mmCIF file of C-alpha atoms in Angstrom:
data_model
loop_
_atom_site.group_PDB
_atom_site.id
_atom_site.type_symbol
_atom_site.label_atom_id
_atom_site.label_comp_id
_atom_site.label_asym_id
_atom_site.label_seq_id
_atom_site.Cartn_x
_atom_site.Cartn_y
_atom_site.Cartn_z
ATOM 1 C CA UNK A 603 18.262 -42.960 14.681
ATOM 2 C CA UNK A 604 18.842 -39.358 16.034
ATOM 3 C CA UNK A 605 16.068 -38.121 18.141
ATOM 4 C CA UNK A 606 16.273 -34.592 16.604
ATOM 5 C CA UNK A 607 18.291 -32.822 13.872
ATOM 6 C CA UNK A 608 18.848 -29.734 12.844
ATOM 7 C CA UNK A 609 20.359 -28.112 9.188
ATOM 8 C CA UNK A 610 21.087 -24.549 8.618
ATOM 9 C CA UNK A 611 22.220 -22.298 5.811
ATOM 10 C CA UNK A 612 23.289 -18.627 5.338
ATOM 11 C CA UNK A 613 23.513 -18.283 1.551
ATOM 12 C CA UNK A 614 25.527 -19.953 -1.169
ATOM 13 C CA UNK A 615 27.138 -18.111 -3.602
ATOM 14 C CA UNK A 616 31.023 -17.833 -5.141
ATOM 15 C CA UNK A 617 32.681 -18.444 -1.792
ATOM 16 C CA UNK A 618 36.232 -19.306 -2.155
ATOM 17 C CA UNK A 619 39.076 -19.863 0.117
ATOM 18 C CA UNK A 620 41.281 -17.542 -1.876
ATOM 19 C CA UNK A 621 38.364 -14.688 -1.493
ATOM 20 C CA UNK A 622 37.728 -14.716 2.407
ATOM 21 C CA UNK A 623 40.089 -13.386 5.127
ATOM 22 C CA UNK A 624 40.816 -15.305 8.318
ATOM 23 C CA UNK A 625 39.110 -13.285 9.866
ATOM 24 C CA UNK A 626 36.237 -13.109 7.924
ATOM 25 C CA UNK A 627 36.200 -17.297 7.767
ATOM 26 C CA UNK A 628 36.312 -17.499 11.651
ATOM 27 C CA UNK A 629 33.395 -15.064 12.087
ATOM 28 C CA UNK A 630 30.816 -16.580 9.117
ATOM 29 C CA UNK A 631 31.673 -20.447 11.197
ATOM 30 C CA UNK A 632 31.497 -19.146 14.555
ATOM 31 C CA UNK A 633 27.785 -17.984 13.794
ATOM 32 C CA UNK A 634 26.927 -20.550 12.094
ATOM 33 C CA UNK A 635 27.946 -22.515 14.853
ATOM 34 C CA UNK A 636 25.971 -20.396 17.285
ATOM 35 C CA UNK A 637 22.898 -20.782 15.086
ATOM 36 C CA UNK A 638 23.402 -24.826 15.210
ATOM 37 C CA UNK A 639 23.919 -24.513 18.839
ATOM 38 C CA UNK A 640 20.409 -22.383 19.680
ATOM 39 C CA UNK A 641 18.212 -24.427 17.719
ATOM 40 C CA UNK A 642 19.891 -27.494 19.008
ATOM 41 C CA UNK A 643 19.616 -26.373 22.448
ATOM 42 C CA UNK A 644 14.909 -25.661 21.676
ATOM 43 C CA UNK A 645 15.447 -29.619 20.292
ATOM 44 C CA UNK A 646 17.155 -30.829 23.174
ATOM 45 C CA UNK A 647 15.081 -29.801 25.744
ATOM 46 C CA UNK A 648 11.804 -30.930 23.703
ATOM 47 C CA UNK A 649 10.998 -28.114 21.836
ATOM 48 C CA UNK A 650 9.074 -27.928 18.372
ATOM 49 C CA UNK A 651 10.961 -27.657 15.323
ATOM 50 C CA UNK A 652 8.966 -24.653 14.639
ATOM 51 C CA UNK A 653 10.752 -23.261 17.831
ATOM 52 C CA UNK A 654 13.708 -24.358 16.779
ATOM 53 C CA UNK A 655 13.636 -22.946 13.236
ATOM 54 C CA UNK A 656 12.533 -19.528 14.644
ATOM 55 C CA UNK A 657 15.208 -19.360 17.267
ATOM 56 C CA UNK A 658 17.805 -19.967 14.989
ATOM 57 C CA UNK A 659 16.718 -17.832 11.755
ATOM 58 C CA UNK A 660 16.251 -14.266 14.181
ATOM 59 C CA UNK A 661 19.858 -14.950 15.219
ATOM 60 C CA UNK A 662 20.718 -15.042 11.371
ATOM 61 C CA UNK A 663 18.531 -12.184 10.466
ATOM 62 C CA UNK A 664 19.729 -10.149 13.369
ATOM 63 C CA UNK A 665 23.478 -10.754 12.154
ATOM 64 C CA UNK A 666 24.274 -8.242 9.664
ATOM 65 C CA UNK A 667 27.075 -10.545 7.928
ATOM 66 C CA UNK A 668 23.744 -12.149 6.033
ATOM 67 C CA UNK A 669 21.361 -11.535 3.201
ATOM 68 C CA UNK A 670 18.198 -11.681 5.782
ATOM 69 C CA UNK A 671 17.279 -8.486 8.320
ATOM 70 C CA UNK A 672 19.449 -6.786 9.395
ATOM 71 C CA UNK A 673 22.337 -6.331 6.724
ATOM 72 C CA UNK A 674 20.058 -7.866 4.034
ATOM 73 C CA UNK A 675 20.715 -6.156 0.020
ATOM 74 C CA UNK A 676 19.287 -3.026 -1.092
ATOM 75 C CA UNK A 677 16.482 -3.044 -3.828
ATOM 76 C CA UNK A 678 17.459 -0.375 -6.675
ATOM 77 C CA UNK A 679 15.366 2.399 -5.160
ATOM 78 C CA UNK A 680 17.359 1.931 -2.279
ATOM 79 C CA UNK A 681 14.733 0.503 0.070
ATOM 80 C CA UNK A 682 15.425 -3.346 1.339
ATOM 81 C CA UNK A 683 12.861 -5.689 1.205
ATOM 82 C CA UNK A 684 12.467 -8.857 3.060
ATOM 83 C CA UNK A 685 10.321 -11.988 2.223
ATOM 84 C CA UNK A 686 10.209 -15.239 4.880
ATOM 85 C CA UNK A 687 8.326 -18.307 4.970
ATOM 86 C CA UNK A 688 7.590 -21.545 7.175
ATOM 87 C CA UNK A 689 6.436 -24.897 7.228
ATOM 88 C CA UNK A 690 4.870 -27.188 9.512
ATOM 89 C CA UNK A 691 5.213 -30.781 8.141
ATOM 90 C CA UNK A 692 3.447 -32.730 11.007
ATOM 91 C CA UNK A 693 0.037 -30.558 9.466
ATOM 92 C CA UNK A 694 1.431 -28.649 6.164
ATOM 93 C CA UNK A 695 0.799 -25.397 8.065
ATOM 94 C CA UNK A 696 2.386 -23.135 6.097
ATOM 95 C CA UNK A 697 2.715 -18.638 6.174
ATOM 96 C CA UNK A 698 4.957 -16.298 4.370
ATOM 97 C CA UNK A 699 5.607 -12.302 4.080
ATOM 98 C CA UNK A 700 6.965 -10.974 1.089
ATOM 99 C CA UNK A 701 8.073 -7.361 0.822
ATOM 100 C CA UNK A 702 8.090 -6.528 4.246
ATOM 101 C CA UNK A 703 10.230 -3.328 5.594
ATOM 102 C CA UNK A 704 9.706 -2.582 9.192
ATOM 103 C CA UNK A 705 9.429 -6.063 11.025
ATOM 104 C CA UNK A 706 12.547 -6.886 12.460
ATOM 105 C CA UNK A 707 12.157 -10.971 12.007
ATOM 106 C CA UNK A 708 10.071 -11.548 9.135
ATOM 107 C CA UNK A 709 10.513 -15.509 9.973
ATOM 108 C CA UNK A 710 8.258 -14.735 12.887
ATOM 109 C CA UNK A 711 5.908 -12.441 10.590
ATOM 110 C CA UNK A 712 5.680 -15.813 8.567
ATOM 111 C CA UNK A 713 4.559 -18.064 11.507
ATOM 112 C CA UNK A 714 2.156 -15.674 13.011
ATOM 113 C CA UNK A 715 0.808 -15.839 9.586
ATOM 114 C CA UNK A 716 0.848 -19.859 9.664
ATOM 115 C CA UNK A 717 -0.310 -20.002 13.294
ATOM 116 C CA UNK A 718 -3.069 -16.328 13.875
ATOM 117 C CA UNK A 719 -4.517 -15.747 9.930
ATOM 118 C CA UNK A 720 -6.443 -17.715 7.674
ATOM 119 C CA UNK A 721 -3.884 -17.012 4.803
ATOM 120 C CA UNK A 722 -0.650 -18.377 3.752
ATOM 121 C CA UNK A 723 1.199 -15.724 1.944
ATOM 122 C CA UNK A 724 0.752 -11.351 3.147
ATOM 123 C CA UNK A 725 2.737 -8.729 1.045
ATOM 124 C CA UNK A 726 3.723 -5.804 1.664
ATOM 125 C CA UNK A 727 2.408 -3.080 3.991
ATOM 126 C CA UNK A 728 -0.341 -5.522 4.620
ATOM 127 C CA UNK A 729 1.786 -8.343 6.153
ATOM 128 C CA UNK A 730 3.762 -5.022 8.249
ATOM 129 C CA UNK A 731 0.572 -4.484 9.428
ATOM 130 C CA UNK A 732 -0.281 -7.707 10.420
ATOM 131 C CA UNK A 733 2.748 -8.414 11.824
ATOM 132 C CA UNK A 734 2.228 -5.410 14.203
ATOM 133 C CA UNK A 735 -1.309 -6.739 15.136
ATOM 134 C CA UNK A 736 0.280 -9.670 16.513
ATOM 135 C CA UNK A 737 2.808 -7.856 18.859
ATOM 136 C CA UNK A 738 5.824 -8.467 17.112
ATOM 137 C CA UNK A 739 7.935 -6.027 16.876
ATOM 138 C CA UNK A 740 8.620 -3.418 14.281
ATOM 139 C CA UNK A 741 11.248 -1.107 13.366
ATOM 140 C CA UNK A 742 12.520 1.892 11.080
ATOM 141 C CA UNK A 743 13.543 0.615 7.771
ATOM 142 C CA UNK A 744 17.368 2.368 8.846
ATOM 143 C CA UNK A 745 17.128 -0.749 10.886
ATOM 144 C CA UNK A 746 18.117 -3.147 8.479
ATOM 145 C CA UNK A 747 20.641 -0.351 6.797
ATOM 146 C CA UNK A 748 24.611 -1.908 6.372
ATOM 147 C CA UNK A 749 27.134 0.052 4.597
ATOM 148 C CA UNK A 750 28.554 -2.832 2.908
ATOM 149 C CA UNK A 751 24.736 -3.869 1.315
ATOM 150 C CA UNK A 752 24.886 0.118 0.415
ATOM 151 C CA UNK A 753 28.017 0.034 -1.554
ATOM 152 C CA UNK A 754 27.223 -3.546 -3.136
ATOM 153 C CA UNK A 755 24.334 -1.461 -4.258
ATOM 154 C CA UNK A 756 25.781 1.489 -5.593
ATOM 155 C CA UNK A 757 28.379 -0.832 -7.711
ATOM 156 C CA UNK A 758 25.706 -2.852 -9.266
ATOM 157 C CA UNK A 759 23.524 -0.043 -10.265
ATOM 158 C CA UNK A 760 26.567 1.551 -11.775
ATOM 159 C CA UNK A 761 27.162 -1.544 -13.531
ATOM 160 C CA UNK A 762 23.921 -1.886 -15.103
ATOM 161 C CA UNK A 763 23.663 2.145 -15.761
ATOM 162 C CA UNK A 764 21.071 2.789 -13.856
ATOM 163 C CA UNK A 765 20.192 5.602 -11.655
ATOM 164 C CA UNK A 766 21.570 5.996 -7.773
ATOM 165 C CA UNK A 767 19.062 6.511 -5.243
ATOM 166 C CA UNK A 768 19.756 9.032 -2.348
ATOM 167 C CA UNK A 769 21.345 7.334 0.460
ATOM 168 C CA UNK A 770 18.982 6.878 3.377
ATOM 169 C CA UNK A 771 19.244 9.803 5.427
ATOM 170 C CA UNK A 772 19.096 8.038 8.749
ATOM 171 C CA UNK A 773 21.826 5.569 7.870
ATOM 172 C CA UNK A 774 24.282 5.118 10.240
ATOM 173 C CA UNK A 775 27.620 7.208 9.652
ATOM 174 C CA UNK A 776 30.039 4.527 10.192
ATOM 175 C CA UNK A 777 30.352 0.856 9.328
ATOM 176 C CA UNK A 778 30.737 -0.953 12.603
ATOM 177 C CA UNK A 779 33.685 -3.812 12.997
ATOM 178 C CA UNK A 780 31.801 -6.863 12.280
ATOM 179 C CA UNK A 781 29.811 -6.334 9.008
ATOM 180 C CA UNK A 782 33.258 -4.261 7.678
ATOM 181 C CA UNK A 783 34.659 -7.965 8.370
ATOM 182 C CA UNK A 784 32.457 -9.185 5.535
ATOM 183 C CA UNK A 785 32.814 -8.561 1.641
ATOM 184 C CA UNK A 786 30.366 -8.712 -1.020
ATOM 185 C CA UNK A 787 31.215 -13.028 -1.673
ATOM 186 C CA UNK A 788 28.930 -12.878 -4.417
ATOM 187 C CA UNK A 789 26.472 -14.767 -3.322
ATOM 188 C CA UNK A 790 23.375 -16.261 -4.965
ATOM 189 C CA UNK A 791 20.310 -15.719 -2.638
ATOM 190 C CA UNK B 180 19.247 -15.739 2.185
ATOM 191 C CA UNK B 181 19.325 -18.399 5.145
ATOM 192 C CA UNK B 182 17.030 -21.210 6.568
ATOM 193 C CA UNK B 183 16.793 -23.692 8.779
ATOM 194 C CA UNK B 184 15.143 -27.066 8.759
ATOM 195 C CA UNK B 185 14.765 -29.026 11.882
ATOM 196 C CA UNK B 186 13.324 -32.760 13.236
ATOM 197 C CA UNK B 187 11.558 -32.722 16.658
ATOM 198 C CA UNK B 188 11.548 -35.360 19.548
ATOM 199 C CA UNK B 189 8.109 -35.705 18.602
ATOM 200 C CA UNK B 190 8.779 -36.409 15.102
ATOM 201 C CA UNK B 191 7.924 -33.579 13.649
ATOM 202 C CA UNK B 192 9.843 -32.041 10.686
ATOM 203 C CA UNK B 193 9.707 -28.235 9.997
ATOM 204 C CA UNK B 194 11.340 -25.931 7.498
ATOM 205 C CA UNK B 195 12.177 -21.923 7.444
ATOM 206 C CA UNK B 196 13.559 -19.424 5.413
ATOM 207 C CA UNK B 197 14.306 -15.712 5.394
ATOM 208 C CA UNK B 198 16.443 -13.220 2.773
ATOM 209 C CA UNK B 199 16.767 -9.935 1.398
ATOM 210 C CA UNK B 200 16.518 -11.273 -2.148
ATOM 211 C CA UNK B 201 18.763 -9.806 -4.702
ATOM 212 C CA UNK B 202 20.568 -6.692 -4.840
ATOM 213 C CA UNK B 203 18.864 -3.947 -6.977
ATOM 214 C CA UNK B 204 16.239 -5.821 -7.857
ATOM 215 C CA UNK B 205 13.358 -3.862 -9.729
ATOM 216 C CA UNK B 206 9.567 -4.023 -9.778
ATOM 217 C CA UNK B 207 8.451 -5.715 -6.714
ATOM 218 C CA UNK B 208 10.714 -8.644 -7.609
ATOM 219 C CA UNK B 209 9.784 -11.696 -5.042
ATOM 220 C CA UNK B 210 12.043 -15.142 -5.463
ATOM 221 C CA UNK B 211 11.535 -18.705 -4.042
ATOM 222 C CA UNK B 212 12.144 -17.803 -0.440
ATOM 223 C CA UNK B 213 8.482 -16.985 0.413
ATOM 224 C CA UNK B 214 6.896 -19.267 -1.727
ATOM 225 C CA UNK B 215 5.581 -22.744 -0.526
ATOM 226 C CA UNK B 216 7.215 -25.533 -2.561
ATOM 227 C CA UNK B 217 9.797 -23.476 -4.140
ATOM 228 C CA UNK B 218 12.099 -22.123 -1.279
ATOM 229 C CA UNK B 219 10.406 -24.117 1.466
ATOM 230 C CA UNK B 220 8.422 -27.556 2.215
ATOM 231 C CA UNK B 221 7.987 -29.539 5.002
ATOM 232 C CA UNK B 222 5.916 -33.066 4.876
ATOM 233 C CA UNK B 223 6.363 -35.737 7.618
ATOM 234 C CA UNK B 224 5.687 -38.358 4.699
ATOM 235 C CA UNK B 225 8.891 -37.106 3.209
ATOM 236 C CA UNK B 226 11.066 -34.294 5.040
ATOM 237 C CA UNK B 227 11.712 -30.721 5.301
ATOM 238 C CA UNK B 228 13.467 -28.506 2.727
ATOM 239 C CA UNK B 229 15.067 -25.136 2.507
ATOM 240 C CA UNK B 230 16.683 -23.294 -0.408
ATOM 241 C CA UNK B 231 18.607 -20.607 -1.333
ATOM 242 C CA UNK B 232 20.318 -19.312 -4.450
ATOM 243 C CA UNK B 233 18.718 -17.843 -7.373
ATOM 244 C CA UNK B 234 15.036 -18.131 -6.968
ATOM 245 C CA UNK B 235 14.074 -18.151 -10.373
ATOM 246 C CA UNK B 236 15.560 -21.631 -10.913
ATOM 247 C CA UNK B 237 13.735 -22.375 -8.037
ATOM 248 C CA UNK B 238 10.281 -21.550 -8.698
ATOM 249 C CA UNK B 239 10.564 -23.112 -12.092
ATOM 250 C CA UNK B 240 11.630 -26.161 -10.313
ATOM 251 C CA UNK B 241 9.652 -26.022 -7.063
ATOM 252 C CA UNK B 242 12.517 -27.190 -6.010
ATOM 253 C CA UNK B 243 11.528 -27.995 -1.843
ATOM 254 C CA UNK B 244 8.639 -29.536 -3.000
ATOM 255 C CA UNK B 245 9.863 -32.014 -6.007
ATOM 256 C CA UNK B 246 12.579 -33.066 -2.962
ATOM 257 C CA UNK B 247 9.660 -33.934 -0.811
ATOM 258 C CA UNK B 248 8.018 -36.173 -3.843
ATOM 259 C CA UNK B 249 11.226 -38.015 -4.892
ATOM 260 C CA UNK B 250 11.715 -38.991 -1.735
ATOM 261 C CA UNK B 251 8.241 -40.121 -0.539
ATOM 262 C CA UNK B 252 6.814 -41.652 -3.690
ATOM 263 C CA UNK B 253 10.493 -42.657 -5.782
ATOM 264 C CA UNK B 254 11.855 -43.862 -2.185
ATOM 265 C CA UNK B 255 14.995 -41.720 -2.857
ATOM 266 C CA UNK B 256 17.427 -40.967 -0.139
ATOM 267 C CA UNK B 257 17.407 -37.284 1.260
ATOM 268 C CA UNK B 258 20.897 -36.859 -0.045
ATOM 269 C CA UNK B 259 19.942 -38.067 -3.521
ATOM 270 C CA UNK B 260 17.013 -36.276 -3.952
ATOM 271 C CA UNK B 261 18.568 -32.824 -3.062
ATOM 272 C CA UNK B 262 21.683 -33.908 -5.690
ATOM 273 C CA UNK B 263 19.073 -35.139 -8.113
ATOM 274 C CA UNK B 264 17.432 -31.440 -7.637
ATOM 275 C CA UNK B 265 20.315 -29.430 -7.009
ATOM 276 C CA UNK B 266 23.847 -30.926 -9.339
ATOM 277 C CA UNK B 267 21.067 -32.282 -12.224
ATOM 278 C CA UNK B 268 18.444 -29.867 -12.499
ATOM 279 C CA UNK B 269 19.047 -26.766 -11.814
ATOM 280 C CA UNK B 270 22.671 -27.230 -12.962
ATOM 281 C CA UNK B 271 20.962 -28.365 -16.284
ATOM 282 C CA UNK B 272 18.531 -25.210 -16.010
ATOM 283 C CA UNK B 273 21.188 -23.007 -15.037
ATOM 284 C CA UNK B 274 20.353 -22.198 -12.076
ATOM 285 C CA UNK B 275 22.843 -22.054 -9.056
ATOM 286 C CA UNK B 276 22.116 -22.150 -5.304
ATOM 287 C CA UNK B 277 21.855 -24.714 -2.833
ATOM 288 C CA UNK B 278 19.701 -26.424 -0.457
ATOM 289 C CA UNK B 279 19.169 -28.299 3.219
ATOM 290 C CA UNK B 280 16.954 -30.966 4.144
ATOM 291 C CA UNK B 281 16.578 -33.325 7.061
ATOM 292 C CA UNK B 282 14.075 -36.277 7.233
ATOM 293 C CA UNK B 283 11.421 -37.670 9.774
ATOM 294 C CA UNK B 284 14.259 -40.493 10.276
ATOM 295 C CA UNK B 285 16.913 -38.413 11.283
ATOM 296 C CA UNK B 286 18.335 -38.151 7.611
ATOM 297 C CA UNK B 287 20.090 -35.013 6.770
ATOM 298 C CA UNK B 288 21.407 -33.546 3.999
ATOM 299 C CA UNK B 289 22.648 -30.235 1.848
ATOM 300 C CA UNK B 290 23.534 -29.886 -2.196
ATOM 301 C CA UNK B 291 24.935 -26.868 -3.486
ATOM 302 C CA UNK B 292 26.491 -26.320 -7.153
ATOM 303 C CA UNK B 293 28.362 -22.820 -6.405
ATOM 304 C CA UNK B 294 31.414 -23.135 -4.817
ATOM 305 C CA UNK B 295 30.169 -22.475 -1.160
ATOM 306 C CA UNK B 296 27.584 -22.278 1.173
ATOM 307 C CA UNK B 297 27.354 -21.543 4.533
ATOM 308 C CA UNK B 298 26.032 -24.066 6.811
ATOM 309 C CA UNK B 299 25.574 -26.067 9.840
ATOM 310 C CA UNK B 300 24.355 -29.230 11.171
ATOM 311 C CA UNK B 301 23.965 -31.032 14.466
ATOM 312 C CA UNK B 302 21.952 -33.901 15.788
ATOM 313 C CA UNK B 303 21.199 -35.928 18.757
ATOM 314 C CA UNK B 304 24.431 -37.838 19.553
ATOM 315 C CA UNK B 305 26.140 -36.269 16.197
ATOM 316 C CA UNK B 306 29.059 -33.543 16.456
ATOM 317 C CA UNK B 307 28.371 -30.344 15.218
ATOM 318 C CA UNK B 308 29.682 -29.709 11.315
ATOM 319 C CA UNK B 309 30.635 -26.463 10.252
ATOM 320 C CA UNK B 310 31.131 -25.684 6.388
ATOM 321 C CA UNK B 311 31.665 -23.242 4.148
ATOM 322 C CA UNK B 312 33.621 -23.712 1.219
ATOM 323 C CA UNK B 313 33.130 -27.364 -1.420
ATOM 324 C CA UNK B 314 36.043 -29.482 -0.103
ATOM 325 C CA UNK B 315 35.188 -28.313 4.194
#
């Protein structure tokens, strides 16, 4: 029986062969890969799964080539929102954020939650502030901007008729090489 | 969306999960990711679960947590409970999405019924697997 394990995802969806470049294939296994590898590396060395789990999810939601942080979808007013949760199962501790904007990992906003409140589940502005009260750290909504997640937006509000916000004015100019890598697979969640 | 669910030296099983939701999505829209027993359970009597696809199907279902039940009081496998949830139910529903699991006893496990899903897994004295697409 295996001491530790680990299981990660980033997304499913309609992901074919025939839709993603080489390129593009290499660079969605490689940090997948890397994810494995960092919260294999907390387990190894006798970490807590919790550890584990939050190691590996800030690498995802600092990657822009996935729907969490930092290159996560747009809502239709052209704001992105991010929810998180997490689970202990040695005590079913359990804390989630929904609708948070300026905390960079909102899977840690979730287990200061679990681990410093009496709750399980902040929304909004509340769980932003809370998240600040606990030291972790916050940013400007631009933060989380990708231009790829901007035009994914565009076309689906143009699809379904309605109106296109104004781009964020802070956005960055320019796409840079690794989330121009990735196209809009489709994906469900 | 993404997750991760992970089994301790200690024994301990733990689930996570973080996303952006759904493009354009209107009126304070909120899916399964944040919400305990829908996107994400963990239960040493059973094992850790995290989902993603299209959280509506999901919340319906409470999809993490009806894993957790199947396999602690039906004595299910991990990897049948997560088909049972994922290719029967929510395919019935018509829902699609996917999720991960891994057990107290070192089971693992992931279901999906699109046709990919990125995702990982390792273990103590297992080689890494790396997946993306149905057949990898």
């Amino acid at each position: 029986m295996a001491k530790w394990a680990l299981v990660a995802h980033g997304g499913a969806g309609v992901i074919e062969r025939a839709h993603l470049r080489p390129e593009q294939d290499a660079a969605y296994r490689e940090v997948m890969g890397r994810v494995a590898q960092a919260g294999a590396a907390v387990l190894k060395a006798g970490g807590a799964a919790l550890d584990a789990i939050e190691a590996a999810i800030q690498i995802l939601e600092d990657d822009p080539l996935f729907n969490a942080g930092r290159g996560a979808v747009f809502t239709a007013q052209g704001d992105i929102e991010l929810d998180a949760s997490i689970m202990d199962g040695g005590t079913l501790a359990a804390g989630a954020v929904a609708g948070v904007t300026r905390t960079r990992h909102p899977i840690s906003a979730a287990r200061a939650v679990m681990e410093h409140s009496p709750h399980v589940f902040l929304g909004g502005e509340g769980a932003d502030a809370f998240a600040r009260s606990q030291g972790l750290e916050a940013v400007e909504p631009s933060f989380f901007f990708t231009e790829r997640r901007w035009k994914s937006l565009v076309r689906e509000l143009e699809r379904q008729g309605l109106p296109i916000p104004r781009r964020p004015a802070v956005a960055p100019a320019k796409e840079d090489a690794r989330t121009a890598l990735a196209h809009d697979e489709g994906k469900r969640g | 969306t993404v997750g991760v669910v992970a089994l301790d030296a200690d024994g301990v099983v733990a689930a996570g999960t973080s996303t952006g939701g759904v493009t354009a999505k209107r009126w304070g829209r909120v899916g399964d990711s944040p919400i305990i027993g829908a996107g994400t359970y963990a239960t040493n009597a059973a094992c850790a679960v995290s989902c993603t696809g299209a959280g509506e199907y999901f919340i319906r279902l409470s999809v993490a947590r009806t894993i957790c039940a199947l396999v602690e009081l039906k004595g299910l496998s991990l990897q049948a409970a997560v088909d049972q949830l994922v290719q029967r139910d929510l395919t019935k529903l018509g829902g699609e999405g996917g999720v991960i699991a891994v057990a107290p006893d070192g089971q693992m496990a992931w279901s999906f019924n699109t046709s990919g899903m990125y995702r990982a897994r390792i273990a103590d004295g297992e080689a890494m697997v790396v997946g993306i697409y149905k057949d990898d």
